[in-house]
mmCIF file of C-alpha atoms in Angstrom:
data_model
loop_
_atom_site.group_PDB
_atom_site.id
_atom_site.type_symbol
_atom_site.label_atom_id
_atom_site.label_comp_id
_atom_site.label_asym_id
_atom_site.label_seq_id
_atom_site.Cartn_x
_atom_site.Cartn_y
_atom_site.Cartn_z
ATOM 1 C CA MET W 1 76.144 60.051 102.995
ATOM 2 C CA GLN W 2 72.969 60.268 105.360
ATOM 3 C CA ASP W 3 72.559 60.749 108.447
ATOM 4 C CA LYS W 4 70.341 58.025 110.137
ATOM 5 C CA ASN W 5 66.479 58.586 110.400
ATOM 6 C CA PHE W 6 64.899 55.637 112.219
ATOM 7 C CA ASP W 7 61.611 56.066 110.671
ATOM 8 C CA LYS W 8 61.154 52.327 109.745
ATOM 9 C CA LEU W 9 62.302 51.335 112.839
ATOM 10 C CA ALA W 10 60.856 53.282 115.466
ATOM 11 C CA SER W 11 58.655 50.225 116.724
ATOM 12 C CA LYS W 12 61.761 47.978 116.882
ATOM 13 C CA PHE W 13 64.382 50.979 118.516
ATOM 14 C CA SER W 14 61.727 51.454 121.544
ATOM 15 C CA LYS W 15 61.939 47.833 122.192
ATOM 16 C CA ASN W 16 65.182 47.368 121.677
ATOM 17 C CA ILE W 17 66.872 50.393 123.631
ATOM 18 C CA TYR W 18 64.631 50.317 126.841
ATOM 19 C CA GLY W 19 62.682 47.430 126.583
ATOM 20 C CA THR W 20 65.740 45.262 127.522
ATOM 21 C CA PRO W 21 68.088 44.738 130.195
ATOM 22 C CA LYS W 22 70.689 46.439 128.754
ATOM 23 C CA GLY W 23 68.199 49.021 128.188
ATOM 24 C CA GLU W 24 67.090 49.223 132.125
ATOM 25 C CA ILE W 25 71.043 49.541 132.923
ATOM 26 C CA ARG W 26 71.346 52.553 130.169
ATOM 27 C CA ALA W 27 68.363 54.284 132.008
ATOM 28 C CA GLN W 28 69.907 53.881 135.798
ATOM 29 C CA ILE W 29 73.459 55.222 134.538
ATOM 30 C CA LEU W 30 72.249 58.371 132.380
ATOM 31 C CA TRP W 31 69.334 59.119 135.382
ATOM 32 C CA ARG W 32 72.061 58.734 138.566
ATOM 33 C CA ASP W 33 74.493 60.741 136.131
ATOM 34 C CA LEU W 34 71.812 63.642 135.750
ATOM 35 C CA THR W 35 70.387 63.568 139.070
ATOM 36 C CA GLN W 36 74.359 63.775 140.537
ATOM 37 C CA VAL W 37 74.684 67.122 138.006
ATOM 38 C CA LEU W 38 71.605 68.988 138.004
ATOM 39 C CA SER W 39 71.486 69.092 141.942
ATOM 40 C CA GLN W 40 73.950 71.805 141.328
ATOM 41 C CA PHE W 41 70.621 74.259 140.452
ATOM 42 C CA ASN W 42 69.037 73.568 143.561
ATOM 43 C CA GLY W 43 65.152 72.657 142.390
ATOM 44 C CA LYS W 44 64.891 75.531 139.426
ATOM 45 C CA LYS W 45 62.877 74.690 136.831
ATOM 46 C CA LEU W 46 65.171 74.080 133.951
ATOM 47 C CA ARG W 47 64.771 74.559 130.044
ATOM 48 C CA ILE W 48 65.860 71.627 127.939
ATOM 49 C CA LEU W 49 66.897 70.333 124.520
ATOM 50 C CA ASP W 50 66.894 66.723 123.742
ATOM 51 C CA ALA W 51 68.082 66.727 120.991
ATOM 52 C CA GLY W 52 67.933 63.597 118.507
ATOM 53 C CA GLY W 53 65.729 62.441 121.429
ATOM 54 C CA GLY W 54 63.516 59.803 119.447
ATOM 55 C CA PHE W 55 60.562 58.743 121.695
ATOM 56 C CA GLY W 56 61.761 61.449 124.836
ATOM 57 C CA PHE W 57 62.411 58.499 127.429
ATOM 58 C CA ILE W 58 64.636 60.897 129.720
ATOM 59 C CA SER W 59 63.106 63.629 128.567
ATOM 60 C CA GLN W 60 59.419 62.743 129.964
ATOM 61 C CA LYS W 61 60.921 61.598 133.456
ATOM 62 C CA LEU W 62 62.590 65.352 133.258
ATOM 63 C CA ALA W 63 59.099 66.983 132.098
ATOM 64 C CA LYS W 64 57.654 65.174 135.287
ATOM 65 C CA LEU W 65 59.737 66.645 137.675
ATOM 66 C CA GLY W 66 58.019 70.178 135.758
ATOM 67 C CA HIS W 67 60.944 70.636 133.673
ATOM 68 C CA GLU W 68 60.474 72.318 130.270
ATOM 69 C CA ILE W 69 61.300 69.982 127.432
ATOM 70 C CA VAL W 70 62.284 70.819 123.768
ATOM 71 C CA LEU W 71 62.536 67.130 121.949
ATOM 72 C CA CYS W 72 63.660 67.562 118.519
ATOM 73 C CA ASP W 73 64.076 64.287 116.153
ATOM 74 C CA ILE W 74 64.547 63.786 112.359
ATOM 75 C CA SER W 75 62.259 60.468 112.807
ATOM 76 C CA GLN W 76 58.466 61.660 112.295
ATOM 77 C CA GLU W 77 57.805 58.212 113.328
ATOM 78 C CA MET W 78 59.610 58.525 117.142
ATOM 79 C CA LEU W 79 57.700 61.789 117.486
ATOM 80 C CA LYS W 80 54.553 59.874 116.658
ATOM 81 C CA LEU W 81 55.508 57.591 119.589
ATOM 82 C CA ALA W 82 56.669 60.352 121.817
ATOM 83 C CA GLN W 83 53.179 62.050 121.465
ATOM 84 C CA GLN W 84 51.550 58.830 122.078
ATOM 85 C CA GLN W 85 53.205 58.501 125.048
ATOM 86 C CA ILE W 86 52.805 62.216 126.090
ATOM 87 C CA ASP W 87 49.023 62.072 125.551
ATOM 88 C CA ASP W 88 48.808 59.006 127.857
ATOM 89 C CA SER W 89 50.584 59.992 130.684
ATOM 90 C CA GLU W 90 49.346 60.763 134.013
ATOM 91 C CA HIS W 91 51.146 63.952 134.539
ATOM 92 C CA LYS W 92 51.134 67.200 132.397
ATOM 93 C CA LEU W 93 53.889 67.120 130.372
ATOM 94 C CA SER W 94 55.725 70.460 128.842
ATOM 95 C CA ILE W 95 57.281 69.008 125.883
ATOM 96 C CA HIS W 96 57.253 70.782 122.974
ATOM 97 C CA LEU W 97 57.845 68.196 119.574
ATOM 98 C CA VAL W 98 59.837 69.468 116.900
ATOM 99 C CA HIS W 99 60.532 67.526 113.572
ATOM 100 C CA LYS W 100 63.663 68.397 111.851
ATOM 101 C CA PRO W 101 67.515 67.581 111.807
ATOM 102 C CA ILE W 102 69.400 68.835 114.825
ATOM 103 C CA GLN W 103 71.967 70.341 112.643
ATOM 104 C CA GLU W 104 68.867 72.659 111.644
ATOM 105 C CA LEU W 105 68.517 74.098 115.590
ATOM 106 C CA SER W 106 69.069 77.364 116.279
ATOM 107 C CA SER W 107 69.223 79.673 119.401
ATOM 108 C CA ALA W 108 67.173 82.289 117.049
ATOM 109 C CA GLU W 109 64.499 79.845 116.805
ATOM 110 C CA PHE W 110 64.502 78.192 120.375
ATOM 111 C CA GLY W 111 66.571 80.123 122.683
ATOM 112 C CA GLN W 112 68.747 79.172 125.088
ATOM 113 C CA PHE W 113 68.672 76.394 127.444
ATOM 114 C CA ASP W 114 70.340 74.991 130.907
ATOM 115 C CA LEU W 115 70.366 71.378 129.697
ATOM 116 C CA ILE W 116 71.138 69.682 126.101
ATOM 117 C CA LEU W 117 70.812 66.571 125.628
ATOM 118 C CA CYS W 118 72.513 64.260 123.110
ATOM 119 C CA HIS W 119 72.177 60.888 123.683
ATOM 120 C CA ALA W 120 73.309 57.730 121.592
ATOM 121 C CA VAL W 121 72.847 60.697 118.188
ATOM 122 C CA ALA W 122 76.845 61.400 117.205
ATOM 123 C CA GLU W 123 77.670 57.698 116.054
ATOM 124 C CA TRP W 124 74.820 57.649 113.123
ATOM 125 C CA LEU W 125 75.949 61.493 112.082
ATOM 126 C CA VAL W 126 78.045 61.783 109.073
ATOM 127 C CA ASP W 127 79.759 65.281 110.479
ATOM 128 C CA ALA W 128 79.508 64.485 114.295
ATOM 129 C CA GLU W 129 81.994 67.483 115.438
ATOM 130 C CA SER W 130 80.073 70.256 113.986
ATOM 131 C CA SER W 131 76.682 69.055 114.489
ATOM 132 C CA LEU W 132 77.707 68.891 118.570
ATOM 133 C CA GLU W 133 79.287 72.169 118.165
ATOM 134 C CA ASN W 134 76.149 73.794 117.058
ATOM 135 C CA LEU W 135 74.228 72.063 119.720
ATOM 136 C CA THR W 136 77.692 74.280 122.751
ATOM 137 C CA HIS W 137 76.471 77.231 120.905
ATOM 138 C CA MET W 138 72.474 76.956 122.188
ATOM 139 C CA LEU W 139 73.767 76.397 126.164
ATOM 140 C CA LYS W 140 73.425 79.148 128.403
ATOM 141 C CA GLN W 141 76.485 80.491 130.423
ATOM 142 C CA ASP W 142 76.490 77.730 133.169
ATOM 143 C CA GLY W 143 74.636 75.082 131.385
ATOM 144 C CA LEU W 144 75.505 71.447 130.985
ATOM 145 C CA PHE W 145 75.752 69.321 127.466
ATOM 146 C CA SER W 146 74.555 65.368 128.434
ATOM 147 C CA LEU W 147 76.408 63.636 125.921
ATOM 148 C CA MET W 148 76.141 59.948 125.196
ATOM 149 C CA PHE W 149 78.287 58.359 122.784
ATOM 150 C CA TYR W 150 78.597 54.859 121.160
ATOM 151 C CA ASN W 151 82.370 53.700 122.192
ATOM 152 C CA LYS W 152 84.629 52.641 119.157
ATOM 153 C CA GLU W 153 86.834 51.090 121.355
ATOM 154 C CA ALA W 154 84.720 48.708 123.123
ATOM 155 C CA MET W 155 83.239 48.011 120.294
ATOM 156 C CA ARG W 156 86.594 46.468 119.144
ATOM 157 C CA PHE W 157 87.557 44.856 122.678
ATOM 158 C CA HIS W 158 83.984 43.314 122.396
ATOM 159 C CA ASN W 159 84.832 41.555 118.837
ATOM 160 C CA LEU W 160 88.018 40.529 120.357
ATOM 161 C CA VAL W 161 86.795 38.802 123.105
ATOM 162 C CA SER W 162 84.765 37.055 120.862
ATOM 163 C CA GLY W 163 87.248 36.196 118.676
ATOM 164 C CA ASN W 164 85.866 38.231 115.503
ATOM 165 C CA PHE W 165 89.659 38.826 114.341
ATOM 166 C CA ASP W 166 88.579 38.897 110.839
ATOM 167 C CA TYR W 167 85.981 42.016 111.477
ATOM 168 C CA VAL W 168 89.120 43.650 113.604
ATOM 169 C CA ALA W 169 91.264 43.544 111.590
ATOM 170 C CA ALA W 170 89.112 44.710 108.482
ATOM 171 C CA GLY W 171 89.125 48.003 110.715
ATOM 172 C CA LEU W 172 85.486 47.232 112.033
ATOM 173 C CA LYS W 173 84.100 47.857 108.380
ATOM 174 C CA VAL W 174 81.263 45.104 107.934
ATOM 175 C CA LYS W 175 79.824 45.186 104.115
ATOM 176 C CA LYS W 176 76.109 45.125 105.301
ATOM 177 C CA LYS W 177 75.263 47.319 108.316
ATOM 178 C CA ILE W 178 73.003 45.512 110.598
ATOM 179 C CA GLY W 179 70.002 48.173 111.554
ATOM 180 C CA LEU W 180 71.161 48.820 114.998
ATOM 181 C CA THR W 181 74.740 48.933 114.546
ATOM 182 C CA PRO W 182 75.877 52.590 114.564
ATOM 183 C CA THR W 183 77.527 53.564 111.464
ATOM 184 C CA HIS W 184 80.328 55.851 112.798
ATOM 185 C CA PRO W 185 81.248 54.816 116.400
ATOM 186 C CA LEU W 186 83.928 57.276 118.445
ATOM 187 C CA TYR W 187 86.785 57.386 119.952
ATOM 188 C CA ILE W 188 86.784 58.409 123.564
ATOM 189 C CA GLU W 189 89.984 60.941 122.602
ATOM 190 C CA GLN W 190 88.350 61.854 119.678
ATOM 191 C CA VAL W 191 85.547 63.282 121.581
ATOM 192 C CA ARG W 192 87.852 64.465 124.574
ATOM 193 C CA GLY W 193 89.608 66.497 121.697
ATOM 194 C CA TRP W 194 86.384 68.427 120.555
ATOM 195 C CA VAL W 195 85.488 69.282 124.164
ATOM 196 C CA ASP W 196 88.522 70.920 124.544
ATOM 197 C CA LYS W 197 88.012 72.804 121.088
ATOM 198 C CA TRP W 198 84.841 74.088 122.566
ATOM 199 C CA GLN W 199 86.417 75.218 125.566
ATOM 200 C CA MET W 200 84.460 73.346 127.802
ATOM 201 C CA GLU W 201 85.164 70.028 130.410
ATOM 202 C CA VAL W 202 83.983 66.809 131.253
ATOM 203 C CA ILE W 203 82.234 67.514 134.545
ATOM 204 C CA CYS W 204 81.197 63.759 134.784
ATOM 205 C CA GLN W 205 81.623 60.213 132.992
ATOM 206 C CA SER W 206 80.747 57.061 132.730
ATOM 207 C CA GLY W 207 80.654 53.890 130.772
ATOM 208 C CA VAL W 208 77.173 52.376 130.137
ATOM 209 C CA ARG W 209 76.977 48.673 130.345
ATOM 210 C CA VAL W 210 80.718 47.973 131.201
ATOM 211 C CA ILE W 211 79.631 44.419 132.161
ATOM 212 C CA ASN W 212 77.186 43.146 130.272
ATOM 213 C CA ASP W 213 78.109 43.043 126.825
ATOM 214 C CA TYR W 214 81.144 40.910 128.443
ATOM 215 C CA LEU W 215 79.213 37.985 130.065
ATOM 216 C CA LYS W 216 80.400 34.765 129.317
ATOM 217 C CA THR W 217 76.593 32.699 128.181
ATOM 218 C CA HIS W 218 76.928 30.325 130.970
ATOM 219 C CA GLN W 219 76.052 32.507 134.042
ATOM 220 C CA PRO W 220 75.994 31.184 137.297
ATOM 221 C CA PRO W 221 73.282 29.277 139.455
ATOM 222 C CA ASN W 222 72.579 32.370 141.749
ATOM 223 C CA PHE W 223 72.707 35.333 139.182
ATOM 224 C CA GLU W 224 70.079 38.092 139.404
ATOM 225 C CA PHE W 225 69.464 41.212 137.383
ATOM 226 C CA SER W 226 69.956 43.513 139.798
ATOM 227 C CA LYS W 227 73.191 42.195 141.254
ATOM 228 C CA LEU W 228 74.146 42.695 137.511
ATOM 229 C CA LEU W 229 72.755 46.513 137.758
ATOM 230 C CA ALA W 230 74.274 46.961 140.886
ATOM 231 C CA MET W 231 77.576 45.913 139.754
ATOM 232 C CA GLU W 232 77.063 48.541 136.561
ATOM 233 C CA LEU W 233 76.459 51.360 138.918
ATOM 234 C CA GLU W 234 79.119 50.587 140.949
ATOM 235 C CA TYR W 235 81.939 50.390 138.508
ATOM 236 C CA SER W 236 80.224 52.724 135.517
ATOM 237 C CA GLN W 237 83.053 55.866 137.174
ATOM 238 C CA ARG W 238 85.716 53.834 137.416
ATOM 239 C CA GLU W 239 88.773 53.237 135.286
ATOM 240 C CA PRO W 240 89.532 50.748 133.055
ATOM 241 C CA TYR W 241 85.844 49.750 133.018
ATOM 242 C CA ILE W 242 84.270 53.451 131.605
ATOM 243 C CA SER W 243 86.821 52.945 128.619
ATOM 244 C CA LEU W 244 85.367 49.655 128.127
ATOM 245 C CA GLY W 245 81.671 50.514 128.088
ATOM 246 C CA ARG W 246 79.280 50.208 125.204
ATOM 247 C CA TYR W 247 78.763 54.098 125.417
ATOM 248 C CA VAL W 248 80.065 56.528 127.146
ATOM 249 C CA HIS W 249 78.335 59.246 129.107
ATOM 250 C CA PHE W 250 79.940 62.892 129.314
ATOM 251 C CA VAL W 251 78.579 65.719 130.869
ATOM 252 C CA LEU W 252 80.226 68.880 130.053
ATOM 253 C CA GLN W 253 80.207 72.625 131.134
ATOM 254 C CA SER W 254 81.713 75.779 129.949
ATOM 255 C CA LYS W 255 85.670 76.708 131.540
ATOM 256 C CA HIS W 256 84.569 79.954 132.855
#
């Protein structure tokens, strides 16, 4: 088995992930969380690694604030998209593009980082645990690890409320994988177990899309996306909603 490469889906991926209402929710939750935790650096310009960052949506926002980014992805097509957007930016962005699997990243080659982003990558990896652990070794002592992963429990619940009982009974295994459906979704407790092993702690946690994916087909006449977004932001950091998020976002820091 191989890790997923989005070369053939780069254009579709970029449109489906951030060019939609659900993408806007994802972007707003991530940005809210990162803004909260990065305040501890008191405006210092940071070295940031975006591991499996695709075209660097969040990276570009951080680079506009003056941070120095290393953006790594296995997909050459994704990096081409990133380069086009960097070239077209009105700001001078300090983003170094690296074409390689994230498992091949090392401090020996790239140094240590204040912040590592790994968003919606783990669920595509054959061996997520060791791949993510390798990234933690590239953090500075007070560094932060922003990890967002596809939540298997939410995947199960969504299928239960959709009446897909045979699929749930089959252990959420499907014969033909759909292009953007993750191949290795993760349980929250599974990831928490890894975090403990790494001697790290969760300093910020959010569910991403805790409401959107469960909305009924027919909405009331006064339904507005802005109200949905406000509710997503409000409930994303409360249980039981965190655990129902289609994705879960953890920000980790070393226990020291």
